[in-house]
């Protein structure tokens, strides 16, 4: 079942727990409550929010991720449950022992999927689409020739030609919207990784960095264009800052319909299938990673 | 929609009643009227999960009746008599903004 997403940014609330439900208290009165087991993600972006220990604990026990936003309204930290999985140790060992060739092959597949998704986002008429499609066949195992970067250069050039745009993670406007979208997907992926019994810190390609979310950063790549497309669409509709409505629209990406192996479903649900397939790949029971693709 | 009628004549029965009510609340039910509790479920499968749970914590005495109604049927329900104490809650959204 698709889990619910809660975003808190309009008014401060006190998050508590009562009868295993997350309660929203304002001025000492409970204004709303949601069963914790139905929650997938809580995004908190109001500096006045307060929590009880029990609320955070029960959210963790219900496998929900809590995302804490910083002063710039972008997710600053993710509170993830310690995997409540029966095979955690085995999975961890498999993940650490994953042979290099397997990781490199998977990374190649992820890069190909990303470029393919990027091509799908570009307008039909522009030449960028063909150029990207042509690049896909050049991706080698482990992407040793860094085709990913070449594709990115072409992609951003054609992405939104009507607007002067430079991808810069520290800028506001479109960049802030993109960052927010990516961060939300990253948190959802991290949650799926943990619930599959894997550790987000050990990546396939992103390695040896001071980054606790290497694996999430690997797996997010094919989905970034999904954010890009939505942000461009929202910007055309007149959303030019990271308002609450805009954030709400971006959070809806989690429920975007995708297909995987002929089956349709919300992205958030398909993610778990993808992680299941990753586990089989690491065990060498399967060679190709199953990656959900947005429905047309 | 769970409707129940539980005995409260002995101390033990009252305890069981209180426990049953607590479990209903913990499972996400809220009180619509005395002894009538409601829980919105996203799908038929989801409703079955809660039905199964309810069956597991049924008190030994008394009667519990459960009725599954669809969104449409709930919408058509007419609330009569007096003024409404509060707005009746609708179906929960997948995304909630606060």
Short mmCIF file of N, CA and C in Angstrom, two decimals, chain A residues 189-257:
data_model
loop_
_atom_site.label_atom_id
_atom_site.label_comp_id
_atom_site.label_asym_id
_atom_site.label_seq_id
_atom_site.Cartn_x
_atom_site.Cartn_y
_atom_site.Cartn_z
N UNK A 189 14.42 7.05 -1.21
CA UNK A 189 15.29 5.93 -1.61
C UNK A 189 16.02 5.38 -0.39
N UNK A 190 16.53 6.30 0.45
CA UNK A 190 17.24 5.86 1.66
C UNK A 190 16.32 5.00 2.52
N UNK A 191 15.06 5.38 2.59
CA UNK A 191 14.10 4.63 3.38
C UNK A 191 13.90 3.23 2.78
N UNK A 192 13.79 3.18 1.45
CA UNK A 192 13.60 1.89 0.79
C UNK A 192 14.83 1.01 0.97
N UNK A 193 16.02 1.63 0.94
CA UNK A 193 17.26 0.87 1.12
C UNK A 193 17.27 0.21 2.49
N UNK A 194 16.94 1.02 3.49
CA UNK A 194 16.96 0.49 4.85
C UNK A 194 15.93 -0.61 5.02
N UNK A 195 14.76 -0.43 4.40
CA UNK A 195 13.75 -1.46 4.61
C UNK A 195 14.05 -2.72 3.81
N UNK A 196 15.00 -2.64 2.87
CA UNK A 196 15.42 -3.85 2.17
C UNK A 196 16.55 -4.54 2.92
N UNK A 197 16.94 -3.96 4.06
CA UNK A 197 18.00 -4.57 4.86
C UNK A 197 19.39 -4.17 4.42
N UNK A 198 19.49 -3.21 3.51
CA UNK A 198 20.81 -2.76 3.05
C UNK A 198 21.22 -1.50 3.80
N UNK A 199 22.46 -1.12 3.60
CA UNK A 199 22.98 0.07 4.27
C UNK A 199 23.19 1.18 3.25
N UNK A 200 22.63 2.35 3.46
CA UNK A 200 22.76 3.40 2.46
C UNK A 200 24.18 3.94 2.30
N UNK A 201 25.06 3.64 3.27
CA UNK A 201 26.40 4.23 3.22
C UNK A 201 27.31 3.56 2.20
N UNK A 202 27.03 2.29 1.86
CA UNK A 202 27.92 1.57 0.95
C UNK A 202 27.34 1.60 -0.46
N UNK A 203 28.00 2.34 -1.32
CA UNK A 203 27.46 2.56 -2.65
C UNK A 203 28.05 1.62 -3.69
N UNK A 204 27.54 1.75 -4.90
CA UNK A 204 28.05 0.97 -6.02
C UNK A 204 29.18 1.75 -6.70
N UNK A 205 28.88 3.01 -6.98
CA UNK A 205 29.86 3.85 -7.66
C UNK A 205 30.39 4.93 -6.71
N UNK A 206 29.48 5.62 -6.04
CA UNK A 206 29.89 6.61 -5.06
C UNK A 206 30.50 5.86 -3.88
N UNK A 207 31.79 5.96 -3.74
CA UNK A 207 32.49 5.23 -2.69
C UNK A 207 33.51 6.13 -2.02
N UNK A 208 33.99 5.66 -0.89
CA UNK A 208 35.10 6.34 -0.21
C UNK A 208 34.90 7.83 -0.07
N UNK A 209 33.71 8.22 0.20
CA UNK A 209 33.50 9.63 0.43
C UNK A 209 32.88 9.78 1.80
N UNK A 210 33.00 10.97 2.33
CA UNK A 210 32.39 11.20 3.65
C UNK A 210 30.89 11.40 3.44
N UNK A 211 30.24 10.36 3.00
CA UNK A 211 28.84 10.47 2.64
C UNK A 211 28.09 9.26 3.16
N UNK A 212 27.15 9.47 4.06
CA UNK A 212 26.45 8.31 4.59
C UNK A 212 25.37 7.77 3.66
N UNK A 213 25.18 8.41 2.49
CA UNK A 213 24.10 7.98 1.60
C UNK A 213 24.60 7.65 0.20
N UNK A 214 25.76 7.00 0.13
CA UNK A 214 26.33 6.68 -1.18
C UNK A 214 25.36 5.89 -2.05
N UNK A 215 24.77 4.87 -1.47
CA UNK A 215 23.91 4.00 -2.27
C UNK A 215 22.67 4.77 -2.76
N UNK A 216 22.13 5.62 -1.89
CA UNK A 216 20.98 6.43 -2.29
C UNK A 216 21.38 7.35 -3.44
N UNK A 217 22.60 7.88 -3.37
CA UNK A 217 23.06 8.77 -4.42
C UNK A 217 23.30 8.04 -5.74
N UNK A 218 23.64 6.75 -5.65
CA UNK A 218 23.75 5.94 -6.87
C UNK A 218 22.38 5.75 -7.48
N UNK A 219 21.47 5.31 -6.63
CA UNK A 219 20.16 4.87 -7.15
C UNK A 219 19.27 6.03 -7.57
N UNK A 220 19.55 7.23 -7.12
CA UNK A 220 18.69 8.36 -7.45
C UNK A 220 18.89 8.81 -8.90
N UNK A 221 20.04 8.50 -9.45
CA UNK A 221 20.39 9.05 -10.77
C UNK A 221 19.31 8.91 -11.85
N UNK A 222 18.75 7.73 -12.06
CA UNK A 222 17.75 7.61 -13.14
C UNK A 222 16.49 8.42 -12.88
N UNK A 223 16.30 8.89 -11.64
CA UNK A 223 15.05 9.57 -11.31
C UNK A 223 15.17 11.09 -11.27
N UNK A 224 16.41 11.57 -11.34
CA UNK A 224 16.59 13.03 -11.31
C UNK A 224 15.80 13.71 -12.43
N UNK A 225 15.83 13.15 -13.66
CA UNK A 225 15.06 13.82 -14.73
C UNK A 225 13.57 13.94 -14.43
N UNK A 226 13.06 13.02 -13.61
CA UNK A 226 11.66 13.09 -13.20
C UNK A 226 11.42 14.41 -12.46
N UNK A 227 12.36 14.76 -11.58
CA UNK A 227 12.27 16.02 -10.83
C UNK A 227 12.42 17.20 -11.80
N UNK A 228 13.43 17.09 -12.67
CA UNK A 228 13.69 18.18 -13.61
C UNK A 228 12.44 18.51 -14.41
N UNK A 229 11.79 17.47 -14.89
CA UNK A 229 10.61 17.68 -15.72
C UNK A 229 9.51 18.37 -14.93
N UNK A 230 9.29 17.89 -13.72
CA UNK A 230 8.23 18.46 -12.89
C UNK A 230 8.53 19.92 -12.55
N UNK A 231 9.80 20.20 -12.22
CA UNK A 231 10.18 21.58 -11.87
C UNK A 231 9.96 22.51 -13.06
N UNK A 232 10.34 22.03 -14.24
CA UNK A 232 10.17 22.86 -15.43
C UNK A 232 8.68 23.13 -15.68
N UNK A 233 7.90 22.08 -15.50
CA UNK A 233 6.45 22.20 -15.68
C UNK A 233 5.86 23.21 -14.68
N UNK A 234 6.28 23.11 -13.43
CA UNK A 234 5.78 24.01 -12.39
C UNK A 234 6.21 25.45 -12.68
N UNK A 235 7.44 25.58 -13.14
CA UNK A 235 7.96 26.93 -13.43
C UNK A 235 7.16 27.56 -14.56
N UNK A 236 6.78 26.75 -15.53
CA UNK A 236 5.97 27.27 -16.63
C UNK A 236 4.60 27.69 -16.14
N UNK A 237 4.13 27.00 -15.11
CA UNK A 237 2.82 27.36 -14.54
C UNK A 237 2.91 28.57 -13.62
N UNK A 238 4.11 29.08 -13.41
CA UNK A 238 4.26 30.29 -12.62
C UNK A 238 4.81 30.11 -11.22
N UNK A 239 5.19 28.90 -10.86
CA UNK A 239 5.81 28.72 -9.55
C UNK A 239 7.27 29.13 -9.67
N UNK A 240 7.63 30.29 -9.11
CA UNK A 240 9.05 30.65 -9.26
C UNK A 240 9.83 30.59 -7.96
N UNK A 241 9.17 30.24 -6.86
CA UNK A 241 9.95 30.07 -5.63
C UNK A 241 9.52 28.77 -4.97
N UNK A 242 10.20 28.44 -3.89
CA UNK A 242 9.92 27.18 -3.22
C UNK A 242 8.81 27.39 -2.19
N UNK A 243 7.60 27.66 -2.69
CA UNK A 243 6.47 27.90 -1.79
C UNK A 243 5.91 26.57 -1.30
N UNK A 244 4.97 26.65 -0.39
CA UNK A 244 4.41 25.38 0.11
C UNK A 244 3.66 24.62 -0.98
N UNK A 245 2.94 25.37 -1.82
CA UNK A 245 2.22 24.69 -2.91
C UNK A 245 3.22 23.98 -3.82
N UNK A 246 4.32 24.68 -4.08
CA UNK A 246 5.33 24.10 -4.95
C UNK A 246 5.92 22.84 -4.32
N UNK A 247 6.19 22.91 -3.02
CA UNK A 247 6.73 21.73 -2.33
C UNK A 247 5.72 20.59 -2.38
N UNK A 248 4.45 20.94 -2.19
CA UNK A 248 3.41 19.92 -2.25
C UNK A 248 3.42 19.23 -3.61
N UNK A 249 3.55 20.04 -4.66
CA UNK A 249 3.58 19.46 -6.01
C UNK A 249 4.79 18.54 -6.17
N UNK A 250 5.92 18.97 -5.61
CA UNK A 250 7.13 18.15 -5.74
C UNK A 250 7.02 16.87 -4.92
N UNK A 251 6.35 16.96 -3.78
CA UNK A 251 6.17 15.75 -2.97
C UNK A 251 5.29 14.74 -3.69
N UNK A 252 4.46 15.24 -4.59
CA UNK A 252 3.58 14.33 -5.34
C UNK A 252 4.37 13.41 -6.27
N UNK A 253 5.65 13.75 -6.50
CA UNK A 253 6.49 12.87 -7.31
C UNK A 253 6.52 11.46 -6.74
N UNK A 254 6.39 11.37 -5.43
CA UNK A 254 6.45 10.06 -4.78
C UNK A 254 5.32 9.16 -5.25
N UNK A 255 4.22 9.78 -5.69
CA UNK A 255 3.08 8.97 -6.12
C UNK A 255 2.97 8.90 -7.64
N UNK A 256 3.94 9.48 -8.32
CA UNK A 256 3.92 9.45 -9.79
C UNK A 256 3.84 8.01 -10.30
N UNK A 257 2.97 7.80 -11.29
CA UNK A 257 2.80 6.45 -11.83
C UNK A 257 4.04 6.04 -12.64
#
